[in-house]
Tab-separated table of C-alpha atoms in Angstrom:
chain	number	residue	atom	x	y	z
A	4	MET	CA	0.000	0.000	0.000
A	5	VAL	CA	1.299	3.460	-0.874
A	6	SER	CA	2.333	5.794	1.945
A	7	VAL	CA	-0.324	7.932	3.560
A	8	PRO	CA	0.169	11.633	2.830
A	9	HIS	CA	2.397	13.481	5.268
A	10	GLY	CA	0.317	14.954	8.067
A	11	GLY	CA	-2.597	12.704	7.105
A	12	GLU	CA	-4.177	14.614	4.236
A	13	LEU	CA	-3.103	15.208	0.648
A	14	VAL	CA	-3.459	18.898	-0.115
A	15	GLN	CA	-5.115	19.538	-3.481
A	16	LEU	CA	-5.911	23.187	-4.031
A	17	ASP	CA	-8.364	24.525	-6.588
A	18	VAL	CA	-6.741	24.985	-9.972
A	19	VAL	CA	-8.437	27.627	-12.122
A	20	ASP	CA	-7.868	29.302	-15.459
A	21	PRO	CA	-5.364	32.196	-15.257
A	22	LEU	CA	-8.067	34.400	-16.831
A	23	ASN	CA	-10.432	33.566	-13.973
A	24	ASP	CA	-12.067	36.522	-12.217
A	25	ALA	CA	-10.287	35.434	-9.036
A	26	PHE	CA	-7.152	37.092	-10.372
A	27	ASN	CA	-8.732	40.242	-11.775
A	28	GLY	CA	-9.539	43.593	-10.255
A	29	TYR	CA	-6.594	43.691	-7.897
A	30	ASP	CA	-4.742	46.910	-7.267
A	31	LYS	CA	-1.125	46.787	-8.406
A	32	SER	CA	-0.044	47.195	-4.796
A	33	LEU	CA	-1.545	43.753	-4.117
A	34	MET	CA	0.348	41.987	-6.920
A	35	LEU	CA	3.577	40.252	-5.959
A	36	PRO	CA	5.878	38.949	-8.714
A	37	VAL	CA	7.843	35.934	-7.520
A	38	SER	CA	10.913	34.101	-8.783
A	39	LYS	CA	10.752	30.846	-10.741
A	40	GLU	CA	11.902	29.036	-7.606
A	41	THR	CA	9.051	30.449	-5.514
A	42	GLU	CA	6.716	29.640	-8.405
A	43	ALA	CA	7.816	26.008	-8.103
A	44	THR	CA	7.167	26.110	-4.354
A	45	VAL	CA	3.651	27.458	-4.950
A	46	LEU	CA	3.025	24.666	-7.455
A	47	ASN	CA	4.311	22.093	-4.976
A	48	ILE	CA	2.046	23.425	-2.239
A	49	ALA	CA	-0.971	23.465	-4.564
A	50	SER	CA	-0.426	19.942	-5.876
A	51	GLY	CA	0.255	18.403	-2.464
A	52	VAL	CA	3.975	17.711	-2.848
A	53	LEU	CA	4.451	19.745	0.333
A	54	SER	CA	1.405	18.372	2.193
A	55	PRO	CA	0.251	19.178	4.825
A	56	LEU	CA	1.228	22.786	4.029
A	57	THR	CA	-1.521	24.826	2.404
A	58	GLY	CA	0.565	27.961	2.158
A	59	PHE	CA	3.687	29.699	3.408
A	60	MET	CA	4.642	29.143	7.043
A	61	GLY	CA	3.854	31.406	9.956
A	62	GLU	CA	6.253	32.398	12.684
A	63	GLU	CA	5.376	29.609	15.114
A	64	ASP	CA	5.890	26.870	12.539
A	65	CYS	CA	9.078	28.561	11.350
A	66	LYS	CA	10.479	28.602	14.882
A	67	THR	CA	9.609	25.002	15.714
A	68	VAL	CA	11.013	23.829	12.369
A	69	LEU	CA	14.267	25.667	13.004
A	70	ASP	CA	14.527	24.527	16.628
A	71	SER	CA	13.231	20.984	16.570
A	72	MET	CA	12.608	20.035	12.920
A	73	ARG	CA	8.864	19.769	13.490
A	74	LEU	CA	5.804	21.834	12.644
A	75	SER	CA	4.003	23.339	15.613
A	76	ASP	CA	1.641	20.300	15.636
A	77	ASP	CA	4.666	17.941	15.974
A	78	THR	CA	4.632	16.772	12.338
A	79	PRO	CA	8.219	16.191	11.127
A	80	TRP	CA	9.461	19.048	8.927
A	81	SER	CA	13.057	20.152	8.571
A	82	ILE	CA	13.269	23.326	6.436
A	83	PRO	CA	10.948	26.353	6.693
A	84	VAL	CA	8.883	27.200	3.612
A	85	LEU	CA	8.830	30.985	3.560
A	86	LEU	CA	7.704	33.783	1.274
A	87	HIS	CA	10.304	36.547	1.521
A	88	VAL	CA	9.104	40.011	0.518
A	89	ALA	CA	10.713	43.415	0.379
A	90	SER	CA	9.692	45.656	3.264
A	91	SER	CA	8.361	48.052	0.630
A	92	PHE	CA	5.634	45.519	-0.230
A	93	THR	CA	2.972	46.937	2.049
A	94	PRO	CA	-0.112	44.641	2.165
A	95	GLN	CA	-1.060	43.608	5.664
A	96	VAL	CA	-2.695	40.746	7.552
A	97	ARG	CA	-6.080	39.668	6.092
A	98	ASP	CA	-5.300	41.228	2.706
A	99	GLU	CA	-5.569	38.875	-0.228
A	100	ILE	CA	-2.800	39.285	-2.776
A	101	VAL	CA	-2.049	37.794	-6.177
A	102	LEU	CA	1.283	36.099	-6.687
A	103	THR	CA	2.415	36.432	-10.285
A	104	ASP	CA	5.241	34.924	-12.269
A	105	GLU	CA	8.143	37.073	-13.414
A	106	GLY	CA	6.167	38.063	-16.529
A	107	GLY	CA	3.174	39.262	-14.493
A	108	SER	CA	0.841	36.325	-15.232
A	109	PRO	CA	-1.257	35.312	-12.210
A	110	LEU	CA	-0.045	32.323	-10.271
A	111	ALA	CA	-2.123	32.122	-7.095
A	112	ASN	CA	-4.203	34.002	-4.550
A	113	LEU	CA	-2.672	34.226	-1.104
A	114	LEU	CA	-4.550	35.295	2.010
A	115	ILE	CA	-2.072	36.920	4.371
A	116	ASP	CA	-2.235	35.497	7.891
A	117	GLU	CA	0.926	36.981	9.305
A	118	ARG	CA	3.875	39.211	8.605
A	119	PHE	CA	7.132	38.723	10.500
A	120	LYS	CA	10.900	38.936	10.267
A	121	ILE	CA	13.448	36.176	10.450
A	122	ASP	CA	17.004	36.239	11.739
A	123	ARG	CA	18.839	35.114	8.605
A	124	LYS	CA	22.046	34.181	10.444
A	125	GLU	CA	20.116	31.976	12.854
A	126	TYR	CA	18.246	30.455	9.903
A	127	ALA	CA	21.502	29.698	8.079
A	128	GLU	CA	23.184	28.160	11.111
A	129	LYS	CA	20.221	25.939	11.937
A	130	VAL	CA	19.274	24.846	8.416
A	131	TYR	CA	22.695	24.663	6.768
A	132	GLY	CA	24.869	24.206	9.848
A	133	THR	CA	26.970	27.168	8.751
A	134	SER	CA	26.730	30.880	8.068
A	135	ASP	CA	29.542	30.764	5.515
A	136	PRO	CA	28.335	32.899	2.583
A	137	ALA	CA	30.210	30.594	0.200
A	138	HIS	CA	27.542	27.946	0.891
A	139	PRO	CA	24.930	28.365	-1.884
A	140	GLY	CA	21.983	27.999	0.502
A	141	VAL	CA	23.450	30.515	2.919
A	142	ALA	CA	24.135	32.937	0.063
A	143	ARG	CA	20.526	32.538	-1.006
A	144	ILE	CA	19.069	33.270	2.432
A	145	PHE	CA	21.427	36.214	2.983
A	146	SER	CA	20.329	37.714	-0.329
A	147	SER	CA	16.615	37.298	0.531
A	148	PRO	CA	14.718	39.967	2.460
A	149	ASP	CA	14.275	39.209	6.162
A	150	SER	CA	10.629	40.246	5.914
A	151	VAL	CA	8.304	37.264	5.437
A	152	LEU	CA	4.621	36.837	4.588
A	153	ALA	CA	2.694	33.834	5.829
A	154	GLY	CA	-0.640	32.722	4.498
A	155	ARG	CA	-2.812	30.194	2.773
A	156	ILE	CA	-2.883	29.769	-0.974
A	157	ARG	CA	-6.513	29.881	-2.026
A	158	ARG	CA	-6.467	29.262	-5.749
A	159	PHE	CA	-3.779	28.221	-8.131
A	160	ALA	CA	-3.682	29.238	-11.810
A	161	ALA	CA	-3.144	26.449	-14.320
A	162	ARG	CA	0.346	26.737	-15.816
A	163	PRO	CA	0.314	25.998	-19.546
A	164	GLY	CA	3.507	25.677	-21.536
A	165	ASP	CA	5.695	23.650	-19.196
A	166	PRO	CA	8.114	21.836	-21.554
A	167	PHE	CA	8.236	18.919	-19.112
A	168	SER	CA	4.487	18.513	-18.612
A	169	ASP	CA	4.572	15.048	-20.229
A	170	VAL	CA	6.915	13.834	-17.485
A	171	THR	CA	5.472	15.770	-14.554
A	172	LEU	CA	3.060	13.899	-12.326
A	173	ALA	CA	1.305	15.279	-9.256
A	174	PRO	CA	1.078	13.180	-6.082
A	175	ARG	CA	-2.551	12.267	-6.759
A	176	GLU	CA	-1.450	10.931	-10.159
A	177	THR	CA	1.478	8.881	-8.895
A	178	ARG	CA	-0.767	7.432	-6.173
A	179	VAL	CA	-3.263	6.238	-8.773
A	180	LEU	CA	-0.462	5.031	-11.036
A	181	PHE	CA	1.204	2.971	-8.309
A	182	GLY	CA	-2.187	1.462	-7.495
A	183	GLU	CA	-2.766	0.575	-11.160
A	184	LYS	CA	0.588	-1.162	-11.215
A	185	SER	CA	-0.277	-3.040	-8.003
A	186	TRP	CA	2.897	-1.760	-6.380
A	187	ARG	CA	2.866	-1.968	-2.589
A	188	THR	CA	6.476	-0.967	-1.982
A	189	ILE	CA	7.913	1.911	-3.970
A	190	VAL	CA	11.446	3.259	-3.643
A	191	ALA	CA	12.025	6.907	-4.516
A	192	PHE	CA	15.279	7.988	-6.101
A	193	GLN	CA	16.179	11.672	-5.902
A	194	THR	CA	18.646	12.949	-8.466
A	195	ARG	CA	19.904	16.122	-10.105
A	196	ASN	CA	22.234	14.568	-12.668
A	197	PRO	CA	22.104	12.187	-15.612
A	198	PRO	CA	22.569	8.615	-14.424
A	199	HIS	CA	25.985	7.118	-13.818
A	200	LEU	CA	26.360	3.394	-13.365
A	201	SER	CA	26.718	3.984	-9.619
A	202	HIS	CA	23.224	5.534	-9.542
A	203	GLU	CA	21.851	2.637	-11.546
A	204	TYR	CA	23.249	0.162	-9.041
A	205	VAL	CA	21.682	1.970	-6.123
A	206	GLN	CA	18.350	1.927	-7.957
A	207	LYS	CA	18.586	-1.729	-8.942
A	208	THR	CA	19.711	-2.837	-5.505
A	209	ALA	CA	16.660	-1.101	-4.063
A	210	LEU	CA	14.451	-2.545	-6.756
A	211	ALA	CA	15.614	-6.049	-5.910
A	212	PHE	CA	13.242	-6.079	-2.957
A	213	ALA	CA	10.684	-3.376	-3.817
A	214	ASP	CA	7.833	-3.586	-6.299
A	215	GLY	CA	8.642	-0.371	-8.091
A	216	LEU	CA	11.125	2.433	-8.503
A	217	PHE	CA	10.144	6.099	-8.699
A	218	ILE	CA	12.905	8.114	-10.366
A	219	ASN	CA	12.230	11.738	-9.529
A	220	PRO	CA	14.879	14.091	-10.974
A	221	VAL	CA	14.861	17.623	-9.635
A	222	LEU	CA	14.603	20.289	-12.324
A	223	GLY	CA	15.103	23.969	-11.754
A	224	LYS	CA	17.743	26.516	-10.949
A	225	LYS	CA	21.198	25.308	-11.898
A	226	LYS	CA	24.784	26.311	-11.397
A	227	VAL	CA	27.120	26.983	-14.334
A	228	GLY	CA	28.514	23.643	-15.483
A	229	ASP	CA	25.467	21.635	-14.362
A	230	PHE	CA	23.635	19.475	-16.868
A	231	ARG	CA	20.603	21.150	-18.438
A	232	ASP	CA	17.200	19.813	-17.454
A	233	GLU	CA	16.406	18.502	-20.961
A	234	VAL	CA	19.605	16.445	-20.930
A	235	ILE	CA	18.856	14.888	-17.548
A	236	VAL	CA	15.394	13.789	-18.669
A	237	ALA	CA	16.601	12.451	-22.034
A	238	ALA	CA	19.453	10.564	-20.351
A	239	TYR	CA	17.096	8.880	-17.903
A	240	LYS	CA	14.707	7.918	-20.693
A	241	ALA	CA	17.625	6.254	-22.506
A	242	LEU	CA	18.687	4.355	-19.396
A	243	ILE	CA	15.179	3.104	-18.650
A	244	ARG	CA	14.534	2.139	-22.273
A	245	ASN	CA	17.713	0.095	-22.510
A	246	TYR	CA	18.360	-1.297	-19.055
A	247	TYR	CA	15.171	-1.588	-16.989
A	248	PRO	CA	12.495	-4.268	-17.200
A	249	GLN	CA	9.079	-3.006	-18.227
A	250	ASN	CA	6.639	-2.022	-15.507
A	251	CYS	CA	9.161	-1.620	-12.725
A	252	CYS	CA	10.026	2.032	-13.016
A	253	VAL	CA	8.268	5.403	-13.234
A	254	LEU	CA	10.091	8.552	-14.332
A	255	SER	CA	8.586	11.858	-13.299
A	256	VAL	CA	10.302	15.179	-12.653
A	257	LEU	CA	10.010	17.531	-9.707
A	258	HIS	CA	10.311	21.301	-10.108
A	259	TYR	CA	12.193	22.295	-7.000
A	260	GLU	CA	15.118	24.459	-5.977
A	261	MET	CA	17.896	22.483	-4.325
A	262	GLN	CA	18.864	23.985	-0.984
A	263	TYR	CA	22.091	22.005	-0.478
A	264	ALA	CA	21.090	21.635	3.186
A	265	GLY	CA	22.473	18.082	3.469
A	266	PRO	CA	20.805	16.197	6.350
A	267	ARG	CA	17.882	18.569	6.809
A	268	GLU	CA	17.189	18.506	3.097
A	269	ALA	CA	17.302	14.711	3.015
A	270	ILE	CA	14.337	14.748	5.388
A	271	MET	CA	12.472	17.149	3.090
A	272	HIS	CA	13.255	14.944	0.104
A	273	ALA	CA	11.768	12.006	1.984
A	274	ILE	CA	8.626	13.936	2.955
A	275	MET	CA	7.996	15.040	-0.639
A	276	ARG	CA	8.409	11.487	-1.952
A	277	LYS	CA	6.126	10.175	0.801
A	278	ASN	CA	3.487	12.531	-0.553
A	279	PHE	CA	3.938	10.978	-3.990
A	280	GLY	CA	3.055	7.671	-2.324
A	281	CYS	CA	6.540	6.184	-1.992
A	282	THR	CA	7.168	3.828	0.916
A	283	HIS	CA	10.977	4.049	0.782
A	284	ILE	CA	13.653	6.488	-0.323
A	285	ALA	CA	17.259	5.819	-1.278
A	286	ILE	CA	19.733	7.958	0.637
A	287	GLY	CA	23.332	7.794	-0.524
A	288	ARG	CA	26.602	9.384	0.421
A	289	ASP	CA	26.493	13.160	1.007
A	290	HIS	CA	22.846	13.337	-0.013
A	291	ALA	CA	21.872	16.955	-0.854
A	292	GLY	CA	25.318	18.080	0.220
A	293	VAL	CA	27.714	20.583	-1.303
A	294	GLY	CA	31.442	21.059	-0.817
A	295	SER	CA	32.569	19.598	2.497
A	296	TYR	CA	29.967	21.189	4.771
A	297	TYR	CA	28.471	17.871	5.917
A	298	ARG	CA	29.873	14.545	7.075
A	299	PRO	CA	29.572	11.986	4.252
A	300	TYR	CA	26.780	10.047	5.984
A	301	ALA	CA	25.167	12.820	8.052
A	302	ALA	CA	22.107	12.700	5.790
A	303	GLN	CA	21.618	9.054	6.790
A	304	GLU	CA	22.195	9.547	10.521
A	305	ILE	CA	19.518	12.246	10.844
A	306	PHE	CA	16.725	9.757	10.048
A	307	LYS	CA	17.229	8.249	13.534
A	308	GLU	CA	15.490	11.319	14.926
A	309	PHE	CA	12.241	10.626	13.067
A	310	PRO	CA	10.486	7.425	14.119
A	311	ASP	CA	7.240	8.923	12.822
A	312	LEU	CA	8.395	10.036	9.363
A	313	GLY	CA	6.227	7.472	7.583
A	314	ILE	CA	8.700	6.646	4.824
A	315	THR	CA	11.588	4.237	5.266
A	316	PRO	CA	15.066	5.370	4.231
A	317	LEU	CA	17.351	2.879	2.503
A	318	PHE	CA	20.970	3.736	3.147
A	319	PHE	CA	23.587	3.127	0.517
A	320	ARG	CA	27.329	3.388	0.355
A	321	GLU	CA	28.779	4.720	-2.876
A	322	PHE	CA	29.042	2.202	-5.722
A	323	PHE	CA	32.082	1.975	-8.011
A	324	TYR	CA	33.502	-0.429	-10.564
A	325	CYS	CA	36.176	-2.748	-9.145
A	326	ARG	CA	38.586	-4.300	-11.628
A	327	LYS	CA	39.337	-7.265	-9.382
A	328	CYS	CA	35.689	-7.936	-8.557
A	329	ALA	CA	34.993	-7.379	-12.263
A	330	GLY	CA	31.775	-5.603	-11.405
A	331	MET	CA	30.058	-2.879	-9.473
A	332	ALA	CA	30.747	-2.918	-5.746
A	333	ASN	CA	30.895	-0.687	-2.732
A	334	GLU	CA	33.032	-0.527	0.386
A	335	LYS	CA	30.744	-3.002	2.133
A	336	THR	CA	31.014	-5.606	-0.613
A	337	CYS	CA	34.531	-5.153	-2.001
A	338	PRO	CA	37.761	-6.052	-0.164
A	339	HIS	CA	40.097	-4.486	-2.753
A	340	GLY	CA	42.011	-1.239	-2.550
A	341	GLU	CA	41.362	2.064	-4.224
A	342	ASP	CA	43.890	1.278	-6.967
A	343	ASP	CA	41.510	-1.393	-8.207
A	344	HIS	CA	38.534	0.918	-8.234
A	345	LEU	CA	37.547	2.869	-11.301
A	346	THR	CA	36.219	6.214	-10.144
A	347	ILE	CA	35.920	9.425	-12.057
A	348	SER	CA	35.179	12.872	-10.708
A	349	GLY	CA	32.157	14.837	-11.840
A	350	THR	CA	34.476	17.476	-13.275
A	351	ARG	CA	36.447	14.931	-15.317
A	352	LEU	CA	33.222	13.319	-16.519
A	353	ARG	CA	31.976	16.678	-17.753
A	354	GLU	CA	35.308	17.341	-19.481
A	355	LEU	CA	35.088	14.016	-21.317
A	356	LEU	CA	31.495	14.535	-22.404
A	357	ASP	CA	32.112	18.165	-23.336
A	358	GLY	CA	35.027	17.039	-25.525
A	359	GLY	CA	32.839	14.462	-27.284
A	360	GLU	CA	34.593	11.550	-25.606
A	361	SER	CA	32.488	8.770	-24.154
A	362	PRO	CA	33.333	7.929	-20.530
A	363	PRO	CA	34.314	4.311	-19.738
A	364	LYS	CA	31.288	2.005	-19.937
A	365	GLU	CA	31.988	1.012	-16.320
A	366	VAL	CA	31.131	4.596	-15.344
A	367	MET	CA	28.317	5.538	-17.689
A	368	ARG	CA	26.167	3.497	-20.048
A	369	PRO	CA	27.098	4.209	-23.696
A	370	GLU	CA	23.457	4.947	-24.549
A	371	VAL	CA	23.310	7.565	-21.785
A	372	ALA	CA	26.624	9.109	-22.839
A	373	SER	CA	25.428	9.152	-26.434
A	374	VAL	CA	22.279	11.098	-25.529
A	375	ILE	CA	24.347	13.663	-23.640
A	376	MET	CA	26.941	14.035	-26.392
A	377	SER	CA	24.297	14.336	-29.100
A	378	ASP	CA	22.923	17.423	-27.379
A	379	PRO	CA	24.569	20.517	-28.928
A	380	ASP	CA	24.890	22.167	-25.500
A	381	PRO	CA	24.358	19.778	-22.580
A	382	PHE	CA	25.641	22.135	-19.874
A	383	VAL	CA	24.459	25.326	-18.268
A	384	ARG	CA	26.830	28.063	-19.462
B	12	MET	CA	10.699	26.770	21.084
B	13	THR	CA	9.140	23.370	21.790
B	14	LYS	CA	6.879	23.376	24.858
B	15	TYR	CA	6.869	20.443	27.256
B	16	THR	CA	4.406	18.918	29.680
B	17	THR	CA	4.614	16.222	32.344
B	18	VAL	CA	3.348	12.648	32.115
B	19	SER	CA	3.416	10.270	35.085
B	20	LEU	CA	5.037	6.870	34.767
B	21	PRO	CA	5.196	4.140	37.379
B	22	VAL	CA	8.541	4.487	39.164
B	23	THR	CA	9.353	0.871	38.348
B	24	LEU	CA	8.899	1.463	34.627
B	25	HIS	CA	10.945	4.650	34.810
B	26	LYS	CA	13.783	2.658	36.396
B	27	ARG	CA	13.583	-0.024	33.715
B	28	VAL	CA	13.788	2.606	30.978
B	29	GLU	CA	16.696	4.317	32.713
B	30	LYS	CA	18.538	1.011	32.791
B	31	LEU	CA	17.712	0.334	29.159
B	32	ILE	CA	18.922	3.656	27.831
B	33	ALA	CA	22.086	3.486	29.934
B	34	GLU	CA	23.005	0.407	27.880
B	35	LYS	CA	22.109	1.991	24.531
B	36	GLU	CA	23.360	4.992	22.626
B	37	GLY	CA	21.082	7.674	21.288
B	38	PHE	CA	18.777	8.613	24.142
B	39	LYS	CA	19.765	11.284	26.640
B	40	SER	CA	16.889	10.780	29.065
B	41	VAL	CA	13.772	8.758	29.825
B	42	SER	CA	11.756	11.644	28.369
B	43	ASP	CA	13.678	11.396	25.088
B	44	TYR	CA	13.025	7.679	24.927
B	45	VAL	CA	9.336	7.934	25.739
B	46	THR	CA	8.882	10.759	23.206
B	47	TYR	CA	10.542	8.633	20.534
B	48	ILE	CA	8.411	5.581	21.230
B	49	LEU	CA	5.194	7.548	21.474
B	50	ARG	CA	5.825	9.320	18.178
B	51	GLU	CA	6.324	5.955	16.513
B	52	VAL	CA	3.177	4.446	17.990
B	53	VAL	CA	0.971	7.501	17.485
B	54	ALA	CA	2.042	7.822	13.848
B	55	MET	CA	1.118	4.178	13.281
B	56	HIS	CA	-2.381	4.716	14.670
B	57	GLU	CA	-2.866	7.960	12.740
B	58	THR	CA	-1.967	6.134	9.543
B	59	GLU	CA	-4.749	3.608	10.092
B	60	LYS	CA	-7.471	6.252	10.036
B	61	THR	CA	-6.290	8.329	7.077
B	62	PRO	CA	-9.086	8.906	4.545
B	63	ALA	CA	-8.645	8.169	0.827
B	64	PRO	CA	-7.372	11.342	-0.844
B	65	PHE	CA	-9.725	11.201	-3.851
B	66	THR	CA	-13.008	9.840	-5.149
B	67	SER	CA	-13.525	7.131	-7.759
B	68	LYS	CA	-14.543	9.874	-10.226
B	69	ASP	CA	-11.207	11.637	-9.601
B	70	VAL	CA	-9.438	8.355	-10.241
B	71	GLU	CA	-11.025	7.986	-13.694
B	72	VAL	CA	-9.927	11.506	-14.680
B	73	ILE	CA	-6.407	10.804	-13.447
B	74	LYS	CA	-6.260	7.491	-15.292
B	75	SER	CA	-7.212	9.238	-18.538
B	76	ARG	CA	-4.249	11.592	-18.222
B	77	LEU	CA	-1.900	8.760	-17.266
B	78	LYS	CA	-3.022	6.832	-20.353
B	79	ALA	CA	-2.601	9.872	-22.595
B	80	LEU	CA	0.958	10.299	-21.323
B	81	GLY	CA	1.772	6.609	-21.798
B	82	TYR	CA	2.234	5.785	-18.134
B	83	ILE	CA	-0.469	3.089	-18.256
């Protein structure tokens, strides 16, 4: 049986036409343009990915999340979901505003419940474990206003024109899909890169005892040098087509801004996949990490604090190809030294692919490499 | 800040838990242990009474989209 929604109820907000009267007649002072990343958050609230949230968090929830990784009703939650606004944006409590995209098209109605300020240094230290501005999440919070609006999203405007709509499923859709496939155990796999063989082995090891695999790449804001979203999706399609049995795997993307919050973000990743109906989630080495801010397995250790999370983490060591084992292995299964292991850094892999050179087949499937190399510009420049 | 309240336990049980957590890593106090266990048990019971998130009519609409996209 699929997981119950987090907090007990799957949030499904009304979706209406962007031309609906609900978005008309507002004074310009009540219109708030938001970034693409906030737009994705609004979509995730509306579709239930962030259940049980029905809007942006108030001060009490924000405090309990920062202090004890729980909402004020004790539901596990590890990163605040906030709507930062400039102090010059003047609407007050009980005003209803319209969130718009960067082009001014209506996105959602939001009823303001609260307005408060956060201490950004405290936020950074609690969420990211550091206030080093070189950390991308810290830089992001330091560049956001400290003024925050809290409130419920009342209506959400349908978003036509998403180039990934054919591979974007909402939680209600994955729940029905898993039921149709008669899957009772579903392992989620979070990724933000095209698949290497090491990813494939994590997925297949998990699949060995689960009914189905839910591959859920994160699409959205990227750093220079990252793979473009189109390439990630095409690469996964090639892998699944060539190397996965039929009816054991579902590919669907998630529009979401990575926070690079390591352990705390691993918990959020698990909660979102629980809302899709997954019963398990694969957590590897340095999950959601960046640089050397987190211990390699900190994102696994944190799950001990959540006996009531409602989704079971599966912990994996990193896989690599071992020449002596003549196959994929990890430090738990392979007795040989590093000299026998074929590993390749992400930077070197990008250099090879960028130069039109296929990586060793023990690192990346040729079909996956071929898809990447056939793209005229696979990287964010 | 998380608020706390007091729950009474039989002294004998409290002593047993104290002994147990002294032999294990991970729990700083009897309160920590009891909170952990209660969260686990309460979550299990809450799960049992969760309503279905959609109607059979919703399911048909969803299936149509899933078919159109080639998922089923």
